């Protein structure tokens, strides 16, 4: 049943070094090919949850399995091999602005090359061809040699999607990918992500603040509050009132927020 | 209630400024008397200076031919020295940058070495290398290489510390290793600064290497020293003019290049 339990969070907890609780007792399984949207207030732990999957953050307790393998003790080469199969999209795109679009997209592939081959730019013909394909997929085929800082925000984010595509990812993580985009570009970026999901069965996890978008694209929505999973429903079961509840500050468990706030201030002192 | 708030008495007379100015003047006076700076003597002996200028005003143009080779040698010394220094500075500056090397232990050691190198006076370095490799341009090249290394690595790591860290995170998340993160996300962001600082250091080195010649470290400096020892100020004038021309040319080239880059 690998397909059913592709990603498994098992009682995952995360406490930041300063004492802030990022996640607590997260239990979550994500099947292969799901388009999962994570919602929650600012500071509820959405980014933290996402970053534990590619180990940009380490967890404090529990276990995370991907494809039946625990990933929490991966190191060195093994960790890099995990990461190259997980694409990541950021709110502020994180392109190298002074480099060309081509080089930015190719940089999604360097995990597959030795340091020397990538340093000398010895990318295979197939991979160079793949850059063109990746850019065509996001409607930017003609921008290959443009410098990244000459693109609009929406275009930059679509280059970032192309960069993730270059990785041949099994999972794509998108942390508020459209937070700084206008509604029209928002749709094109969300569609790019949806296409990765539809065309290649890539599991996509997106953090969003917009409930409207969440309902439009998600197969399933989970909600976080104060580092805890407080909501989890497939899209056909989601109702408007449910979602409003997640975003209410006085929800069913007001204490959990208070605890987070409290430990945060403690950490500063 | 749209009144402009009134400035207090202290604010109005800029009391702070006056106090600082007074302190500054007092400090200058104190240090001058401590180090024996004597303005009276400076003006009394001013005629010596004009006499020297007078001799230099009649340059020995025939000397120009002889000066060309040594001044080219000076430029070569500066170029090679700066290049060697820069190449060594690149890995050091990466290791000294706070946003690349999170381990404070390594960083502190590297920075300590860099500080040490920068405190060595270049004249002392020149004397040292002349003693080791003998009189000649090689000693000058080594001196300039060490000097450039100290200066450039500091300029470089400060440039690296100002970069946008987003792309570093993105590259790391694709499974790139540390070196690949530096090559793909750090170097493109600082490359223009690197070139600009290289040119700047090169300029400084051309000027510095004239002085190094004094210690026998090759280049035009040797000729400068000889002419001064022989009181041949007509030759000195030519040498100074030649240095001026070369420095101006290099300044112009490097300034236009730097403006294009940044
Ligand atoms: N590096 C860190 N060190 C300490 N505390 C952190 C760190 N990163 C996040 N936190 C804290 O962990 C909690 C969860 O943060 P997280 O960034 O995951 O929230 P989020 O849901 O992504 O919020 P947002 O919608 O604002 O992006 C917050 O209380 C936050 O202050
Ligand atoms: Mg976040």
mmCIF file of C-alpha atoms in Angstrom, chain B:
data_model
loop_
_atom_site.group_PDB
_atom_site.id
_atom_site.type_symbol
_atom_site.label_atom_id
_atom_site.label_comp_id
_atom_site.label_asym_id
_atom_site.label_seq_id
_atom_site.Cartn_x
_atom_site.Cartn_y
_atom_site.Cartn_z
ATOM 1 C CA UNK B 1 -3.390 72.654 17.244
ATOM 2 C CA UNK B 2 -1.017 72.809 14.306
ATOM 3 C CA UNK B 3 1.872 74.459 16.074
ATOM 4 C CA UNK B 4 5.385 73.454 15.217
ATOM 5 C CA UNK B 5 6.963 72.127 18.411
ATOM 6 C CA UNK B 6 9.484 74.605 19.797
ATOM 7 C CA UNK B 7 13.105 73.638 19.980
ATOM 8 C CA UNK B 8 14.605 73.817 23.422
ATOM 9 C CA UNK B 9 17.429 76.225 24.234
ATOM 10 C CA UNK B 10 20.018 73.470 24.005
ATOM 11 C CA UNK B 11 18.702 72.391 20.612
ATOM 12 C CA UNK B 12 18.652 75.932 19.310
ATOM 13 C CA UNK B 13 22.286 76.748 19.946
ATOM 14 C CA UNK B 14 23.369 73.292 18.796
ATOM 15 C CA UNK B 15 25.149 72.783 22.072
ATOM 16 C CA UNK B 16 26.182 69.275 21.197
ATOM 17 C CA UNK B 17 27.811 70.373 17.983
ATOM 18 C CA UNK B 18 29.790 73.097 19.772
ATOM 19 C CA UNK B 19 30.992 70.689 22.422
ATOM 20 C CA UNK B 20 32.121 68.182 19.809
ATOM 21 C CA UNK B 21 33.872 70.889 17.802
ATOM 22 C CA UNK B 22 35.689 72.139 20.909
ATOM 23 C CA UNK B 23 36.728 68.625 21.815
ATOM 24 C CA UNK B 24 37.975 68.035 18.305
ATOM 25 C CA UNK B 25 40.095 71.193 18.195
ATOM 26 C CA UNK B 26 41.527 70.423 21.618
ATOM 27 C CA UNK B 27 42.397 66.917 20.478
ATOM 28 C CA UNK B 28 44.145 68.146 17.330
ATOM 29 C CA UNK B 29 46.182 70.645 19.334
ATOM 30 C CA UNK B 30 47.112 68.045 21.916
ATOM 31 C CA UNK B 31 48.214 65.426 19.363
ATOM 32 C CA UNK B 32 50.161 68.061 17.401
ATOM 33 C CA UNK B 33 52.172 69.050 20.433
ATOM 34 C CA UNK B 34 52.616 65.416 21.383
ATOM 35 C CA UNK B 35 54.021 64.417 17.991
ATOM 36 C CA UNK B 36 56.034 67.604 17.543
ATOM 37 C CA UNK B 37 54.270 68.931 14.465
ATOM 38 C CA UNK B 38 55.636 72.413 13.998
ATOM 39 C CA UNK B 39 53.852 74.611 11.489
ATOM 40 C CA UNK B 40 56.334 77.446 11.894
ATOM 41 C CA UNK B 41 59.210 75.248 10.766
ATOM 42 C CA UNK B 42 57.125 73.992 7.872
ATOM 43 C CA UNK B 43 56.690 77.504 6.492
ATOM 44 C CA UNK B 44 60.237 78.642 7.282
ATOM 45 C CA UNK B 45 61.693 75.846 5.165
ATOM 46 C CA UNK B 46 59.220 76.330 2.375
ATOM 47 C CA UNK B 47 61.846 77.771 0.050
ATOM 48 C CA UNK B 48 63.573 74.360 -0.063
ATOM 49 C CA UNK B 49 60.394 72.971 -1.460
ATOM 50 C CA UNK B 50 60.144 75.627 -4.145
ATOM 51 C CA UNK B 51 63.782 75.075 -5.074
ATOM 52 C CA UNK B 52 63.069 71.423 -5.607
ATOM 53 C CA UNK B 53 60.012 72.216 -7.679
ATOM 54 C CA UNK B 54 62.106 74.543 -9.746
ATOM 55 C CA UNK B 55 64.564 71.794 -10.631
ATOM 56 C CA UNK B 56 61.779 69.408 -11.408
ATOM 57 C CA UNK B 57 60.185 71.935 -13.721
ATOM 58 C CA UNK B 58 62.903 71.199 -16.256
ATOM 59 C CA UNK B 59 62.394 67.479 -16.873
ATOM 60 C CA UNK B 60 64.989 65.493 -18.785
ATOM 61 C CA UNK B 61 62.798 64.271 -21.645
ATOM 62 C CA UNK B 62 65.497 61.991 -23.029
ATOM 63 C CA UNK B 63 65.046 59.880 -19.927
ATOM 64 C CA UNK B 64 61.512 58.909 -20.999
ATOM 65 C CA UNK B 65 62.794 56.017 -23.133
ATOM 66 C CA UNK B 66 64.494 54.427 -20.152
ATOM 67 C CA UNK B 67 61.458 54.721 -17.910
ATOM 68 C CA UNK B 68 58.991 52.871 -20.121
ATOM 69 C CA UNK B 69 60.194 49.345 -19.395
ATOM 70 C CA UNK B 70 60.371 49.648 -15.613
ATOM 71 C CA UNK B 71 56.953 51.229 -15.446
ATOM 72 C CA UNK B 72 55.499 48.426 -17.516
ATOM 73 C CA UNK B 73 57.181 46.045 -15.130
ATOM 74 C CA UNK B 74 55.453 47.838 -12.263
ATOM 75 C CA UNK B 75 52.084 47.388 -13.930
ATOM 76 C CA UNK B 76 52.828 43.721 -14.544
ATOM 77 C CA UNK B 77 53.871 43.223 -10.935
ATOM 78 C CA UNK B 78 50.658 44.813 -9.758
ATOM 79 C CA UNK B 79 48.555 42.743 -12.132
ATOM 80 C CA UNK B 80 50.130 39.410 -11.229
ATOM 81 C CA UNK B 81 50.209 40.228 -7.520
ATOM 82 C CA UNK B 82 46.570 41.291 -7.464
ATOM 83 C CA UNK B 83 45.511 38.217 -9.416
ATOM 84 C CA UNK B 84 47.311 35.784 -7.122
ATOM 85 C CA UNK B 85 45.949 37.557 -4.053
ATOM 86 C CA UNK B 86 42.411 37.505 -5.435
ATOM 87 C CA UNK B 87 42.469 33.817 -6.305
ATOM 88 C CA UNK B 88 43.536 32.921 -2.772
ATOM 89 C CA UNK B 89 41.059 35.412 -1.309
ATOM 90 C CA UNK B 90 38.000 33.807 -2.930
ATOM 91 C CA UNK B 91 37.861 30.601 -0.839
ATOM 92 C CA UNK B 92 38.860 32.486 2.302
ATOM 93 C CA UNK B 93 36.132 35.072 1.856
ATOM 94 C CA UNK B 94 33.516 32.360 1.378
ATOM 95 C CA UNK B 95 34.649 30.694 4.593
ATOM 96 C CA UNK B 96 34.642 34.008 6.457
ATOM 97 C CA UNK B 97 31.091 34.968 5.455
ATOM 98 C CA UNK B 98 28.543 34.664 8.239
ATOM 99 C CA UNK B 99 25.701 33.633 5.948
ATOM 100 C CA UNK B 100 27.670 30.818 4.312
ATOM 101 C CA UNK B 101 29.607 29.278 7.174
ATOM 102 C CA UNK B 102 27.292 28.932 10.133
ATOM 103 C CA UNK B 103 30.021 27.395 12.274
ATOM 104 C CA UNK B 104 31.397 30.313 14.315
ATOM 105 C CA UNK B 105 34.618 28.456 15.144
ATOM 106 C CA UNK B 106 35.827 28.121 11.541
ATOM 107 C CA UNK B 107 34.744 31.663 10.781
ATOM 108 C CA UNK B 108 36.591 33.123 13.736
ATOM 109 C CA UNK B 109 39.813 31.351 12.827
ATOM 110 C CA UNK B 110 39.601 32.452 9.210
ATOM 111 C CA UNK B 111 38.853 36.036 10.189
ATOM 112 C CA UNK B 112 41.714 36.016 12.662
ATOM 113 C CA UNK B 113 44.112 34.961 9.898
ATOM 114 C CA UNK B 114 42.731 37.666 7.619
ATOM 115 C CA UNK B 115 43.088 40.343 10.290
ATOM 116 C CA UNK B 116 46.635 39.227 10.943
ATOM 117 C CA UNK B 117 47.519 39.452 7.262
ATOM 118 C CA UNK B 118 45.996 42.912 7.012
ATOM 119 C CA UNK B 119 47.978 44.257 9.952
ATOM 120 C CA UNK B 120 51.312 43.360 8.342
ATOM 121 C CA UNK B 121 52.676 46.616 6.871
ATOM 122 C CA UNK B 122 53.438 46.201 3.171
ATOM 123 C CA UNK B 123 56.889 47.705 3.576
ATOM 124 C CA UNK B 124 57.720 45.032 6.106
ATOM 125 C CA UNK B 125 56.372 42.380 3.741
ATOM 126 C CA UNK B 126 58.533 43.770 0.954
ATOM 127 C CA UNK B 127 61.634 43.712 3.150
ATOM 128 C CA UNK B 128 60.788 40.158 4.118
ATOM 129 C CA UNK B 129 60.322 38.931 0.547
ATOM 130 C CA UNK B 130 63.447 40.727 -0.652
ATOM 131 C CA UNK B 131 65.294 38.838 2.057
ATOM 132 C CA UNK B 132 63.732 35.537 0.978
ATOM 133 C CA UNK B 133 63.693 35.668 -2.843
ATOM 134 C CA UNK B 134 66.268 38.402 -3.346
ATOM 135 C CA UNK B 135 66.103 41.804 -4.940
ATOM 136 C CA UNK B 136 63.809 42.007 -7.961
ATOM 137 C CA UNK B 137 60.238 42.039 -9.157
ATOM 138 C CA UNK B 138 59.397 38.601 -7.715
ATOM 139 C CA UNK B 139 59.647 40.053 -4.218
ATOM 140 C CA UNK B 140 57.285 42.811 -5.297
ATOM 141 C CA UNK B 141 54.788 40.342 -6.723
ATOM 142 C CA UNK B 142 54.720 38.353 -3.486
ATOM 143 C CA UNK B 143 54.307 41.479 -1.408
ATOM 144 C CA UNK B 144 51.430 42.719 -3.511
ATOM 145 C CA UNK B 145 49.834 39.272 -3.526
ATOM 146 C CA UNK B 146 49.774 39.135 0.270
ATOM 147 C CA UNK B 147 48.584 42.717 0.524
ATOM 148 C CA UNK B 148 45.813 42.137 -2.038
ATOM 149 C CA UNK B 149 44.808 38.915 -0.360
ATOM 150 C CA UNK B 150 44.237 40.693 2.961
ATOM 151 C CA UNK B 151 42.338 43.561 1.474
ATOM 152 C CA UNK B 152 40.273 41.663 -1.092
ATOM 153 C CA UNK B 153 39.191 38.885 1.211
ATOM 154 C CA UNK B 154 37.690 41.433 3.592
ATOM 155 C CA UNK B 155 35.933 43.326 0.797
ATOM 156 C CA UNK B 156 34.714 40.025 -0.661
ATOM 157 C CA UNK B 157 33.300 38.533 2.501
ATOM 158 C CA UNK B 158 31.510 41.747 3.309
ATOM 159 C CA UNK B 159 29.993 41.684 -0.169
ATOM 160 C CA UNK B 160 28.947 38.070 0.322
ATOM 161 C CA UNK B 161 27.266 38.951 3.593
ATOM 162 C CA UNK B 162 24.958 41.432 1.868
ATOM 163 C CA UNK B 163 23.473 39.000 -0.654
ATOM 164 C CA UNK B 164 19.889 37.830 -0.826
ATOM 165 C CA UNK B 165 19.796 34.502 1.015
ATOM 166 C CA UNK B 166 16.602 33.282 -0.639
ATOM 167 C CA UNK B 167 18.376 31.704 -3.614
ATOM 168 C CA UNK B 168 20.769 29.898 -1.255
ATOM 169 C CA UNK B 169 17.841 28.281 0.457
ATOM 170 C CA UNK B 170 16.257 27.437 -2.878
ATOM 171 C CA UNK B 171 19.427 25.784 -4.153
ATOM 172 C CA UNK B 172 19.894 23.857 -0.950
ATOM 173 C CA UNK B 173 16.318 22.639 -1.238
ATOM 174 C CA UNK B 174 16.975 21.225 -4.726
ATOM 175 C CA UNK B 175 19.601 18.908 -3.276
ATOM 176 C CA UNK B 176 22.638 20.938 -4.300
ATOM 177 C CA UNK B 177 25.730 20.477 -2.128
ATOM 178 C CA UNK B 178 27.515 23.339 -0.359
ATOM 179 C CA UNK B 179 29.914 24.081 -3.209
ATOM 180 C CA UNK B 180 27.099 24.038 -5.724
ATOM 181 C CA UNK B 181 25.103 26.462 -3.597
ATOM 182 C CA UNK B 182 28.101 28.809 -3.606
ATOM 183 C CA UNK B 183 28.676 28.429 -7.338
ATOM 184 C CA UNK B 184 25.057 28.825 -8.420
ATOM 185 C CA UNK B 185 23.550 31.136 -5.814
ATOM 186 C CA UNK B 186 26.397 33.129 -4.216
ATOM 187 C CA UNK B 187 28.923 33.822 -6.979
ATOM 188 C CA UNK B 188 26.392 35.222 -9.498
ATOM 189 C CA UNK B 189 25.173 37.658 -6.860
ATOM 190 C CA UNK B 190 28.632 38.979 -5.973
ATOM 191 C CA UNK B 191 30.513 38.540 -9.224
ATOM 192 C CA UNK B 192 30.307 42.191 -10.247
ATOM 193 C CA UNK B 193 31.474 43.314 -6.829
ATOM 194 C CA UNK B 194 34.396 40.924 -7.117
ATOM 195 C CA UNK B 195 35.483 42.402 -10.444
ATOM 196 C CA UNK B 196 35.043 45.911 -9.130
ATOM 197 C CA UNK B 197 37.102 45.252 -5.997
ATOM 198 C CA UNK B 198 39.748 43.516 -8.052
ATOM 199 C CA UNK B 199 40.140 46.590 -10.246
ATOM 200 C CA UNK B 200 40.181 48.870 -7.233
ATOM 201 C CA UNK B 201 42.906 46.839 -5.557
ATOM 202 C CA UNK B 202 44.856 46.724 -8.795
ATOM 203 C CA UNK B 203 44.806 50.536 -8.913
ATOM 204 C CA UNK B 204 46.073 50.764 -5.366
ATOM 205 C CA UNK B 205 48.763 48.206 -6.100
ATOM 206 C CA UNK B 206 50.116 50.132 -9.068
ATOM 207 C CA UNK B 207 50.671 53.083 -6.780
ATOM 208 C CA UNK B 208 51.968 50.973 -3.907
ATOM 209 C CA UNK B 209 54.452 49.140 -6.104
ATOM 210 C CA UNK B 210 56.282 52.390 -6.872
ATOM 211 C CA UNK B 211 57.100 52.639 -3.203
ATOM 212 C CA UNK B 212 58.031 48.978 -2.972
ATOM 213 C CA UNK B 213 60.759 49.562 -5.523
ATOM 214 C CA UNK B 214 62.530 51.488 -2.804
ATOM 215 C CA UNK B 215 63.222 48.273 -1.006
ATOM 216 C CA UNK B 216 64.524 46.652 -4.151
ATOM 217 C CA UNK B 217 61.281 44.955 -5.012
ATOM 218 C CA UNK B 218 61.507 45.793 -8.715
ATOM 219 C CA UNK B 219 59.650 48.129 -11.029
ATOM 220 C CA UNK B 220 59.791 51.883 -11.395
ATOM 221 C CA UNK B 221 60.427 52.441 -7.694
ATOM 222 C CA UNK B 222 64.050 51.410 -8.112
ATOM 223 C CA UNK B 223 64.545 54.181 -10.641
ATOM 224 C CA UNK B 224 62.702 56.672 -8.514
ATOM 225 C CA UNK B 225 64.970 55.957 -5.603
ATOM 226 C CA UNK B 226 68.110 56.145 -7.738
ATOM 227 C CA UNK B 227 67.186 59.496 -9.210
ATOM 228 C CA UNK B 228 66.409 60.941 -5.807
ATOM 229 C CA UNK B 229 69.684 59.667 -4.366
ATOM 230 C CA UNK B 230 71.577 61.306 -7.214
ATOM 231 C CA UNK B 231 69.609 64.541 -6.765
ATOM 232 C CA UNK B 232 68.696 64.155 -10.439
ATOM 233 C CA UNK B 233 65.378 65.885 -10.080
ATOM 234 C CA UNK B 234 65.009 66.319 -13.823
ATOM 235 C CA UNK B 235 64.792 62.521 -14.006
ATOM 236 C CA UNK B 236 62.549 62.325 -10.955
ATOM 237 C CA UNK B 237 60.136 64.601 -12.762
ATOM 238 C CA UNK B 238 59.938 62.204 -15.704
ATOM 239 C CA UNK B 239 59.341 59.245 -13.421
ATOM 240 C CA UNK B 240 56.593 61.020 -11.534
ATOM 241 C CA UNK B 241 54.962 62.093 -14.773
ATOM 242 C CA UNK B 242 55.132 58.545 -16.070
ATOM 243 C CA UNK B 243 53.544 57.177 -12.907
ATOM 244 C CA UNK B 244 50.865 59.839 -13.131
ATOM 245 C CA UNK B 245 50.043 58.933 -16.711
ATOM 246 C CA UNK B 246 49.850 55.217 -15.974
ATOM 247 C CA UNK B 247 47.745 55.709 -12.840
ATOM 248 C CA UNK B 248 45.392 57.994 -14.747
ATOM 249 C CA UNK B 249 44.994 55.475 -17.544
ATOM 250 C CA UNK B 250 44.304 52.619 -15.157
ATOM 251 C CA UNK B 251 41.931 54.727 -13.080
ATOM 252 C CA UNK B 252 39.958 55.661 -16.152
ATOM 253 C CA UNK B 253 39.744 52.124 -17.451
ATOM 254 C CA UNK B 254 38.773 50.631 -14.127
ATOM 255 C CA UNK B 255 36.286 53.392 -13.325
ATOM 256 C CA UNK B 256 34.436 52.972 -16.581
ATOM 257 C CA UNK B 257 34.421 49.209 -16.166
ATOM 258 C CA UNK B 258 33.141 49.460 -12.611
ATOM 259 C CA UNK B 259 30.397 51.868 -13.572
ATOM 260 C CA UNK B 260 29.237 49.463 -16.236
ATOM 261 C CA UNK B 261 29.222 46.572 -13.797
ATOM 262 C CA UNK B 262 27.424 48.056 -10.818
#
